[in-house]
XYZ file of N, CA and C in Angstrom:
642
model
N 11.316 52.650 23.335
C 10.456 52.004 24.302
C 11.223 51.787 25.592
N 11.148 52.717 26.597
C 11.677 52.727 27.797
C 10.841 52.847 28.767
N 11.174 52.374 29.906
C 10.071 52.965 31.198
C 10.982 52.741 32.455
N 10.266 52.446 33.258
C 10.323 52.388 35.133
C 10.514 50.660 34.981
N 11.340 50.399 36.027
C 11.632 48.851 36.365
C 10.419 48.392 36.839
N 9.408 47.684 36.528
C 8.556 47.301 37.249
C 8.435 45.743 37.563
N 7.583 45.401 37.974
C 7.455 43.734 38.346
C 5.995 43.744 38.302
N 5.636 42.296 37.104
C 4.257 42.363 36.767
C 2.934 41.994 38.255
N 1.940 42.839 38.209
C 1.017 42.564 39.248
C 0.611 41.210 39.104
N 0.765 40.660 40.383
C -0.244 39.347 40.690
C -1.220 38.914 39.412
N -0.918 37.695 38.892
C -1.804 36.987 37.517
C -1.505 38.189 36.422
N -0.475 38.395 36.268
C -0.385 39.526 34.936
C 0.695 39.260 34.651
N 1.161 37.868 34.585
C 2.022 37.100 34.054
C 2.378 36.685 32.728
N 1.186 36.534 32.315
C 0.904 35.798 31.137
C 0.880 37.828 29.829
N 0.389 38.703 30.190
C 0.347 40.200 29.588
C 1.773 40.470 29.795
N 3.148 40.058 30.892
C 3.937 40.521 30.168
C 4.706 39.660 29.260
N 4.528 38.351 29.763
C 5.156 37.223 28.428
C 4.924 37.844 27.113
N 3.515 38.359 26.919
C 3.421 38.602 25.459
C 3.532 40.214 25.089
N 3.787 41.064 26.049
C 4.475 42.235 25.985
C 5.990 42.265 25.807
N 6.771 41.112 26.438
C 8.493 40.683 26.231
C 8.201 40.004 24.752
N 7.603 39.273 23.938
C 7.445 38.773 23.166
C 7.321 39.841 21.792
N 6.315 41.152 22.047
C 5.954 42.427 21.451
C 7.424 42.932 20.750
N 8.211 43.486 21.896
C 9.131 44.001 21.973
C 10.309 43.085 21.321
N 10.318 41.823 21.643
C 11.649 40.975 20.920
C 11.249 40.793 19.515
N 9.743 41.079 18.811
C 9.304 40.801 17.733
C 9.806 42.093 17.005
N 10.241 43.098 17.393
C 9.952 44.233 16.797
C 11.707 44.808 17.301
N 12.175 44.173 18.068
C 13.721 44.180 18.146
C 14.445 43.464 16.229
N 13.643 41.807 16.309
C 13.911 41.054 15.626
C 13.927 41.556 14.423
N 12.696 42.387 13.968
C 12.507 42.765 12.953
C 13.013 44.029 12.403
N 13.660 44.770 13.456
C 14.710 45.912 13.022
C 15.730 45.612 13.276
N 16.568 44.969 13.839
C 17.988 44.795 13.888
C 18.531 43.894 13.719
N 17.656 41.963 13.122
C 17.812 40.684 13.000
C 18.095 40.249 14.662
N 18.896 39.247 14.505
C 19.025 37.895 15.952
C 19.820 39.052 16.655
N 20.965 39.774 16.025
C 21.654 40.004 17.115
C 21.342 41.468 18.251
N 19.975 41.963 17.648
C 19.815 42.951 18.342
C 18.500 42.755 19.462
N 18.589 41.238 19.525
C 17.611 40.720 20.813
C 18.249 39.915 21.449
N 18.224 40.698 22.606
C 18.725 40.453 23.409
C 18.185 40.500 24.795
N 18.291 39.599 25.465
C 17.710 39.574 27.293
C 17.827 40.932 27.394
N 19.223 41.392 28.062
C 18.836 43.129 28.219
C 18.427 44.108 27.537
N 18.054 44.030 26.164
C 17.771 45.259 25.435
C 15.878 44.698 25.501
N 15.551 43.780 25.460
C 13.904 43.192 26.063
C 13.539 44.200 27.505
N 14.270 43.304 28.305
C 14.361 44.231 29.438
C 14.092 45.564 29.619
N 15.097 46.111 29.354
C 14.988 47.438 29.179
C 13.811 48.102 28.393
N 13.574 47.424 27.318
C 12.590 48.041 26.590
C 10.947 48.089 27.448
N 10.804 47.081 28.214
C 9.453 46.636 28.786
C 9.704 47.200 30.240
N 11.147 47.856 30.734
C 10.713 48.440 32.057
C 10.863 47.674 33.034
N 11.625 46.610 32.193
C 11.561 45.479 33.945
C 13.125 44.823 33.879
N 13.415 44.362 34.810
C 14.751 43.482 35.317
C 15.318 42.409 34.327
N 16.142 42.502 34.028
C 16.262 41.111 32.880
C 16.022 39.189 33.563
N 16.171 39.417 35.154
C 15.658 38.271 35.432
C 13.926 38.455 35.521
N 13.224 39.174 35.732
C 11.911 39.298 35.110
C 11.828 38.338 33.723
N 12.270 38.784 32.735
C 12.367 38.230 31.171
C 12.615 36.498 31.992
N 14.106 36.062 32.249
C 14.375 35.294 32.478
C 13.091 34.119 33.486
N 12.304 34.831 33.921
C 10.874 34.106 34.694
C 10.213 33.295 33.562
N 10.020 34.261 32.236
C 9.349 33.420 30.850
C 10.354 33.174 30.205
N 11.065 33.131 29.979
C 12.334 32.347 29.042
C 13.939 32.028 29.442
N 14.154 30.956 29.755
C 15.528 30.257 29.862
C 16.424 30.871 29.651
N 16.554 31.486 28.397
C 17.666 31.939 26.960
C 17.053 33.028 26.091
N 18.398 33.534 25.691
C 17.963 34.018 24.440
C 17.276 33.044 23.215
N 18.309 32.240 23.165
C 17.441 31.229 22.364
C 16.352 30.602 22.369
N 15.609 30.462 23.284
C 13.915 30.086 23.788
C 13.372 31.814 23.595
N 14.158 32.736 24.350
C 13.230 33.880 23.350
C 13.228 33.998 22.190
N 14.002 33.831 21.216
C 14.329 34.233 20.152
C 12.744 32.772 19.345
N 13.163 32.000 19.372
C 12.339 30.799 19.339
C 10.860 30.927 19.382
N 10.384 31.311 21.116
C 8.996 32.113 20.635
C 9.006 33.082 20.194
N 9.661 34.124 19.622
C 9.248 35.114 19.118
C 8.871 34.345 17.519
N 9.675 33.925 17.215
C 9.477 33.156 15.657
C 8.720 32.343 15.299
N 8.139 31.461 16.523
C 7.025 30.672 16.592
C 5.740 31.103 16.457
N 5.624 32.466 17.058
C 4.523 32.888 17.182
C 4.219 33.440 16.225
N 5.011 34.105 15.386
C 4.899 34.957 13.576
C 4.454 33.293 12.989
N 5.196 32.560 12.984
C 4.609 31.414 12.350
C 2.881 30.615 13.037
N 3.177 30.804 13.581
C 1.373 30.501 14.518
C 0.308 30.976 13.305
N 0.691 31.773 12.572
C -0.578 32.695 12.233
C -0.093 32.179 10.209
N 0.985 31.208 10.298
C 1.104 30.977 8.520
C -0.526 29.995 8.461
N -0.849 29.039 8.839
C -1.748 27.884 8.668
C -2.892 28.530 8.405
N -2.893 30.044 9.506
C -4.322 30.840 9.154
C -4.157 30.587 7.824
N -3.485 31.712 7.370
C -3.671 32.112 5.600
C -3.202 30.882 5.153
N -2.478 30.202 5.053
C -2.817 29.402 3.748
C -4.324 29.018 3.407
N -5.003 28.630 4.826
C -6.357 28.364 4.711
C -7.260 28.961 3.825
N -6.891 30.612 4.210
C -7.523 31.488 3.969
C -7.347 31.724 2.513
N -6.622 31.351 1.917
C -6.129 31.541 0.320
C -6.735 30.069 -0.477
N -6.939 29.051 0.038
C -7.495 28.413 -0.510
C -8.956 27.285 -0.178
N -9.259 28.026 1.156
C -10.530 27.314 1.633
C -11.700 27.492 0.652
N -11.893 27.982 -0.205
C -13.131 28.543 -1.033
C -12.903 27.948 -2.682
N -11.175 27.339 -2.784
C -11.233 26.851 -4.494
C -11.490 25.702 -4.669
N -12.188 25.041 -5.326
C -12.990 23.852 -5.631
C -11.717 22.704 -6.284
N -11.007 23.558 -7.602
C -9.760 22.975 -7.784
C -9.086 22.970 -6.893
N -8.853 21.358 -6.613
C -7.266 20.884 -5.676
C -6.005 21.734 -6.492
N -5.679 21.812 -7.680
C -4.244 22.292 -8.335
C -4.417 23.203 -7.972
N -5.482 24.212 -8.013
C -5.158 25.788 -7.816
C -5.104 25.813 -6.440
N -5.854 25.241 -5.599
C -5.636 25.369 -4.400
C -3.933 25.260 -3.739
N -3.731 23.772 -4.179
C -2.239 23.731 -4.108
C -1.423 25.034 -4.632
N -1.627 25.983 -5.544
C -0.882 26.631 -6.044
C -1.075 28.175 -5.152
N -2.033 28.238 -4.865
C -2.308 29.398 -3.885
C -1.534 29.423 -2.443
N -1.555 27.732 -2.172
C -1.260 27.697 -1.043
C 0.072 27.991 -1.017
N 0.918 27.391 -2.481
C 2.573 27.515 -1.942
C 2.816 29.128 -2.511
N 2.191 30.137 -3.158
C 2.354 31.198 -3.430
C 2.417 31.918 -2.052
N 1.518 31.749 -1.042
C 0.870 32.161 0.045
C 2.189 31.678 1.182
N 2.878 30.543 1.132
C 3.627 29.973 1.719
C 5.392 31.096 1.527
N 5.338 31.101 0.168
C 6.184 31.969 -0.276
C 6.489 32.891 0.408
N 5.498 34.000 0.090
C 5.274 35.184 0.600
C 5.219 35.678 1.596
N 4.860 34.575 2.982
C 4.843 35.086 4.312
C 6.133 34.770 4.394
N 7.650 34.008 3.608
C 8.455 33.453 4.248
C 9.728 35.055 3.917
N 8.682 35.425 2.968
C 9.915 36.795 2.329
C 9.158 38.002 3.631
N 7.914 37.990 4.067
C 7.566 38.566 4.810
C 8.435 38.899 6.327
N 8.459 37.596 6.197
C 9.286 37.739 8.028
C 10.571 36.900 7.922
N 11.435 37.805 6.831
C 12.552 36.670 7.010
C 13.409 35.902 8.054
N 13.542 37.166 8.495
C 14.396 36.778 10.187
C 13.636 35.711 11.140
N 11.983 35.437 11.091
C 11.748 34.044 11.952
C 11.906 33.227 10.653
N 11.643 33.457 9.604
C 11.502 32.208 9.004
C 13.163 31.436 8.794
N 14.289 32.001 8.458
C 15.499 31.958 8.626
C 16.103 31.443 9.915
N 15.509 31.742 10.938
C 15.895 31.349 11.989
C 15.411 29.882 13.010
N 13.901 29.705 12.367
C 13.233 28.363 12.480
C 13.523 27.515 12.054
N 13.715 27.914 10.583
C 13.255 26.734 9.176
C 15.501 26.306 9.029
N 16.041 27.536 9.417
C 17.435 27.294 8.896
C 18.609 27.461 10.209
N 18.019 27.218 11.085
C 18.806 27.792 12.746
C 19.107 26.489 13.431
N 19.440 27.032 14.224
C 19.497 25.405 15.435
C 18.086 25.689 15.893
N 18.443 23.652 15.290
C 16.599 22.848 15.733
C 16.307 22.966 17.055
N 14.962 23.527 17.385
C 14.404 22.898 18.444
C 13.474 22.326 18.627
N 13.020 21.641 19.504
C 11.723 20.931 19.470
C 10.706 21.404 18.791
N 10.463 22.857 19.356
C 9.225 23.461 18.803
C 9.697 23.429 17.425
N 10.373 23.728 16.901
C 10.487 24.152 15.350
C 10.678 22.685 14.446
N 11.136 21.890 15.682
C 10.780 20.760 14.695
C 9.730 20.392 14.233
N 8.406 20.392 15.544
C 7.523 20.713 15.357
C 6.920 20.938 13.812
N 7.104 22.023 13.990
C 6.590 23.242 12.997
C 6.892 22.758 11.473
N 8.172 22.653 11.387
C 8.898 21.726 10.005
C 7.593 20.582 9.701
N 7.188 19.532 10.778
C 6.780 18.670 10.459
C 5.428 18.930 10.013
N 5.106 19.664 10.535
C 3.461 20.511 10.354
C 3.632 20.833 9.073
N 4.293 22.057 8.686
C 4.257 22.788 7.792
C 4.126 20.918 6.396
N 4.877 20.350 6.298
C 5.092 18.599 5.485
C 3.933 18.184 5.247
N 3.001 17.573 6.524
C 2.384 17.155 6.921
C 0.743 17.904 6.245
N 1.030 19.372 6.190
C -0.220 20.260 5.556
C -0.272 20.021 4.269
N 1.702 20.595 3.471
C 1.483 20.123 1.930
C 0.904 19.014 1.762
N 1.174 17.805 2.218
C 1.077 16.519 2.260
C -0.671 16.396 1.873
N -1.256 16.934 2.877
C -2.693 17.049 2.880
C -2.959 17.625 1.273
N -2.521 18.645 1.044
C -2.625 19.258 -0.238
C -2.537 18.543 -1.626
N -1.499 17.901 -1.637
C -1.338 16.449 -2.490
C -2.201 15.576 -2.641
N -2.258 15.299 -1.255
C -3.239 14.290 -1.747
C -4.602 14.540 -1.853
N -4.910 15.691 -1.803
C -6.514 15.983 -2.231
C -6.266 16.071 -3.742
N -4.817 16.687 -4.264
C -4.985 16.443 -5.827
C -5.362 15.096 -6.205
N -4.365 14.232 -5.618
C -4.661 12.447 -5.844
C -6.160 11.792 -5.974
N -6.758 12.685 -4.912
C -7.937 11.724 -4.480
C -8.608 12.139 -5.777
N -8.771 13.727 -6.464
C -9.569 14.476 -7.464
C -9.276 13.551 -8.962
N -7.878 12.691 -8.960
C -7.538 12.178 -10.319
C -6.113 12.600 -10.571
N -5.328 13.354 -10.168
C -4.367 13.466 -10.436
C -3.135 12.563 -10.062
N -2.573 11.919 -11.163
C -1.750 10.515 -10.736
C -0.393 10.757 -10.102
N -0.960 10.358 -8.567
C 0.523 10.832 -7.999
C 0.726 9.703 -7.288
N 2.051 8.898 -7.681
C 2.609 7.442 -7.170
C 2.836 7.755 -5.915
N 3.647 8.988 -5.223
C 3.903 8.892 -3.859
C 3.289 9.771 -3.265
N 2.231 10.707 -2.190
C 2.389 11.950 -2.260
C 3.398 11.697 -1.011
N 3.713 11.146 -0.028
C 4.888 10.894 0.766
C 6.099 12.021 0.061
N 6.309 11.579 -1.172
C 7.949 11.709 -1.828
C 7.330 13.079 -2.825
N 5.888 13.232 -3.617
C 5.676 14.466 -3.898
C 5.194 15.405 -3.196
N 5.081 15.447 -1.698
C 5.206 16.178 -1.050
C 6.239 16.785 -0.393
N 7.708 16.136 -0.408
C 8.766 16.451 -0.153
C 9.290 17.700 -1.130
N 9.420 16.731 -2.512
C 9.694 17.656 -4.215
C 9.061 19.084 -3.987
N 7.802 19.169 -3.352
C 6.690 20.332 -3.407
C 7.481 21.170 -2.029
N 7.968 20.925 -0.844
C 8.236 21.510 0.101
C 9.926 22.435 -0.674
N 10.339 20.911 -1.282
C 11.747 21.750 -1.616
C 11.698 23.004 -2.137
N 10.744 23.090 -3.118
C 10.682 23.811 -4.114
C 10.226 25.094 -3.195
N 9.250 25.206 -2.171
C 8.963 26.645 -1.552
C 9.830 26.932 -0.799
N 10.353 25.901 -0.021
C 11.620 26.667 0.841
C 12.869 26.954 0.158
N 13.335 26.447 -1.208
C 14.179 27.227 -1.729
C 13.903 28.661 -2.280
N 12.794 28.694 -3.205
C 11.961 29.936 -3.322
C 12.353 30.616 -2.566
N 11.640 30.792 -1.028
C 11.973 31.339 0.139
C 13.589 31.837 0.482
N 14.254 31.087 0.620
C 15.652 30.485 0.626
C 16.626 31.719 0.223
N 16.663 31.188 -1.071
C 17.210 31.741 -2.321
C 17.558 33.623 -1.952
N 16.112 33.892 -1.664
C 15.970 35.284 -1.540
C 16.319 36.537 0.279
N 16.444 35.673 0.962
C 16.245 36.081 2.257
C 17.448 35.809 2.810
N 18.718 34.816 2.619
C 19.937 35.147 2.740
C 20.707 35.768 1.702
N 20.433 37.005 0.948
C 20.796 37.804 0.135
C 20.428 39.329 0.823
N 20.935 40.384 0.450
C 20.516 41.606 1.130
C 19.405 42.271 0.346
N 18.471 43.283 0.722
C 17.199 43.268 -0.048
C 17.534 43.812 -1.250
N 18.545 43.979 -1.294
C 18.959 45.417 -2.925
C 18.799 44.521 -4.057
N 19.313 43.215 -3.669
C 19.563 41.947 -4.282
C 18.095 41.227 -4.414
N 16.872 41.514 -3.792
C 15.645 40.817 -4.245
C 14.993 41.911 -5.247
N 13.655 41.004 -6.579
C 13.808 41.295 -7.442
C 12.495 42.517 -6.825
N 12.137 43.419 -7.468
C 11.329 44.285 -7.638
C 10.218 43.976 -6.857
N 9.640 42.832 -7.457
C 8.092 42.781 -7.451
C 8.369 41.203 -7.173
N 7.732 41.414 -5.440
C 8.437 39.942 -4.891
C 6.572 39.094 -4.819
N 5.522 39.736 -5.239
C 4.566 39.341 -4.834
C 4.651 38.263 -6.849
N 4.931 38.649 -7.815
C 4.970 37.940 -8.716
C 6.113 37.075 -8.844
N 7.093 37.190 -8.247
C 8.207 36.043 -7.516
C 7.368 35.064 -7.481
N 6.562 35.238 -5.787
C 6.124 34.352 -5.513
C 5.323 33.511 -6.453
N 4.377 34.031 -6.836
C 3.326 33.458 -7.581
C 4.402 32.872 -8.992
N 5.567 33.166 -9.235
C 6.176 32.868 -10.392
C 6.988 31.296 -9.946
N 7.138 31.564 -8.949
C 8.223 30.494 -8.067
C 7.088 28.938 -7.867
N 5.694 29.739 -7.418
C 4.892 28.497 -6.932
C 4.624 28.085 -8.267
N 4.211 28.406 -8.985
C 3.754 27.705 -10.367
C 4.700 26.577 -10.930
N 5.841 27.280 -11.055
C 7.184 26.579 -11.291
C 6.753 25.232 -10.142
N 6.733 25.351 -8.832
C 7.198 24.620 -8.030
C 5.553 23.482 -8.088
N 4.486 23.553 -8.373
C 3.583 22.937 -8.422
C 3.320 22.380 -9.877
N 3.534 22.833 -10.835
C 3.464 22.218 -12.520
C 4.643 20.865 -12.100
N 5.934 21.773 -11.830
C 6.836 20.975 -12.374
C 6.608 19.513 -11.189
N 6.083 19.712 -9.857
C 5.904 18.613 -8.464
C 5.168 17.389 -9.396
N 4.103 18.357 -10.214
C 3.013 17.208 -10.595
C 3.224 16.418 -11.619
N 3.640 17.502 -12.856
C 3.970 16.634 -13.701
C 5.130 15.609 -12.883
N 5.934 15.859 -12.529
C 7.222 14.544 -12.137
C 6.365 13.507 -11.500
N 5.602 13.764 -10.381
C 4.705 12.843 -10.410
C 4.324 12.285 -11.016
N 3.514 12.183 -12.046
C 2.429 11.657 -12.980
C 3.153 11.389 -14.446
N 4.802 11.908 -14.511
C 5.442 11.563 -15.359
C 6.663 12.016 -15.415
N 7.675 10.955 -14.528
C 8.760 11.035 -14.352
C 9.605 10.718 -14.817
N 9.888 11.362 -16.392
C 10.558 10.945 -17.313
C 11.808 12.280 -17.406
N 12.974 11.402 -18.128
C 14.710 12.841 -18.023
C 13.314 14.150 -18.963
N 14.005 15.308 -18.609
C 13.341 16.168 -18.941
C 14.425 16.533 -20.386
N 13.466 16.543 -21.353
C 14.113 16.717 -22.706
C 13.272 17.756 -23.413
N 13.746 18.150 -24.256
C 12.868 19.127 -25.268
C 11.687 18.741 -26.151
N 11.296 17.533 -26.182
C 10.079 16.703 -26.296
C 9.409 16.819 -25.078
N 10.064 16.844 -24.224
C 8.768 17.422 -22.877
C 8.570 18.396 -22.642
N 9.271 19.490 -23.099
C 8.759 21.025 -22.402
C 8.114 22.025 -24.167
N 8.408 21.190 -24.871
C 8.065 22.157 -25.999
C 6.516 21.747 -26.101
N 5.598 22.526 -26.312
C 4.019 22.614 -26.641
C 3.848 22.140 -27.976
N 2.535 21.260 -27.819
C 2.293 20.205 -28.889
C 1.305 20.467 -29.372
N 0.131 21.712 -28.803
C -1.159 21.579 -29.151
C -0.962 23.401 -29.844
């Protein structure tokens, strides 16, 4: 992606922000953090690197929206995975499967938001992302499911997807398992059985609790 130095026409400001944005998304995603860069943006879009510098400060404010904006579009789908289930648990369980999966999707923003130097925006985002499980919880609560905190089982529930996440995305891909779509769904189950039960019964975990009685 090369061209002619240009300088965006009058009110076509805002088309190349998200054309520099295009290009650092797709830098990001083939070469990680270190192959975005002010001048290789630049260059790629045809224009001056103080051009770039008109919409972003830094690399790090680019790098930032570029990762923000892949995340802009997680809240869609979780929605979308569980706006239609009547069960709160399954819903919850769709949602952190769904949560999973976009985080193995785009590792490099999610790695770089969720595990980088904080910024506002991403604090942001952290708090959002809390704040949604949170919502999720407590629609189990309200349905009957006995949860003393969802404050503190919504935390237990976050740990559990961002390690999921975690676990797998600072490793190289040779090292993730096969079939990352039953990961996920293997990871959320784990991470929503085990949130609730501790909730609703937070007793040392012994072999009287995990062995089947019926």
């Amino acid at each position: 992606m090369t061209g002619s130095r240009v300088r965006a026409a009058k009110g076509q400001g805002g088309l190349l922000r998200d054309r520099l944005l295009d290009i650092a998304d797709q830098l990001l995603e083939e070469g990680g953090a270190d192959a975005l860069t002010i001048r290789a943006v630049a260059t790629s879009a045809g224009v001056t690197p103080p051009a770039v510098y008109l919409h972003f400060a830094s690399k790090r404010e680019l790098v930032h929206a570029t990762c923000l904006r892949v995340w802009s579009s997680l809240f869609v789908e979780l929605e979308a995975v569980s706006r239609e289930i009547a069960d709160p648990v399954t819903a919850l369980y769709e949602t952190c499967a769904a949560y999973i999966a976009f985080g193995l999707r785009h590792p490099f923003q999610y790695r770089l938001v969720m595990d980088g130097d904080a910024t506002e925006a991403s604090r942001q985002n952290e708090d959002a992302c809390f704040r949604y499980f949170r919502d999720k919880v407590a629609a189990c609560s309200d349905a009957g499911v006995p949860v003393e905190s969802t404050t503190e089982t919504a935390r237990l529930l976050c740990a559990g997807v961002h390690g999921a996440v975690c676990l797998l995305i600072h490793q190289e891909r040779d090292a993730w398992p096969s079939d990352t779509a039953r990961y996920a769904t293997l990871a959320a189950s784990a991470t929503v059985h085990g949130t609730l039960l501790t909730a609703s019964h937070a007793s040392r975990p012994s072999m009287s609790t995990v062995m089947r009685t019926d």
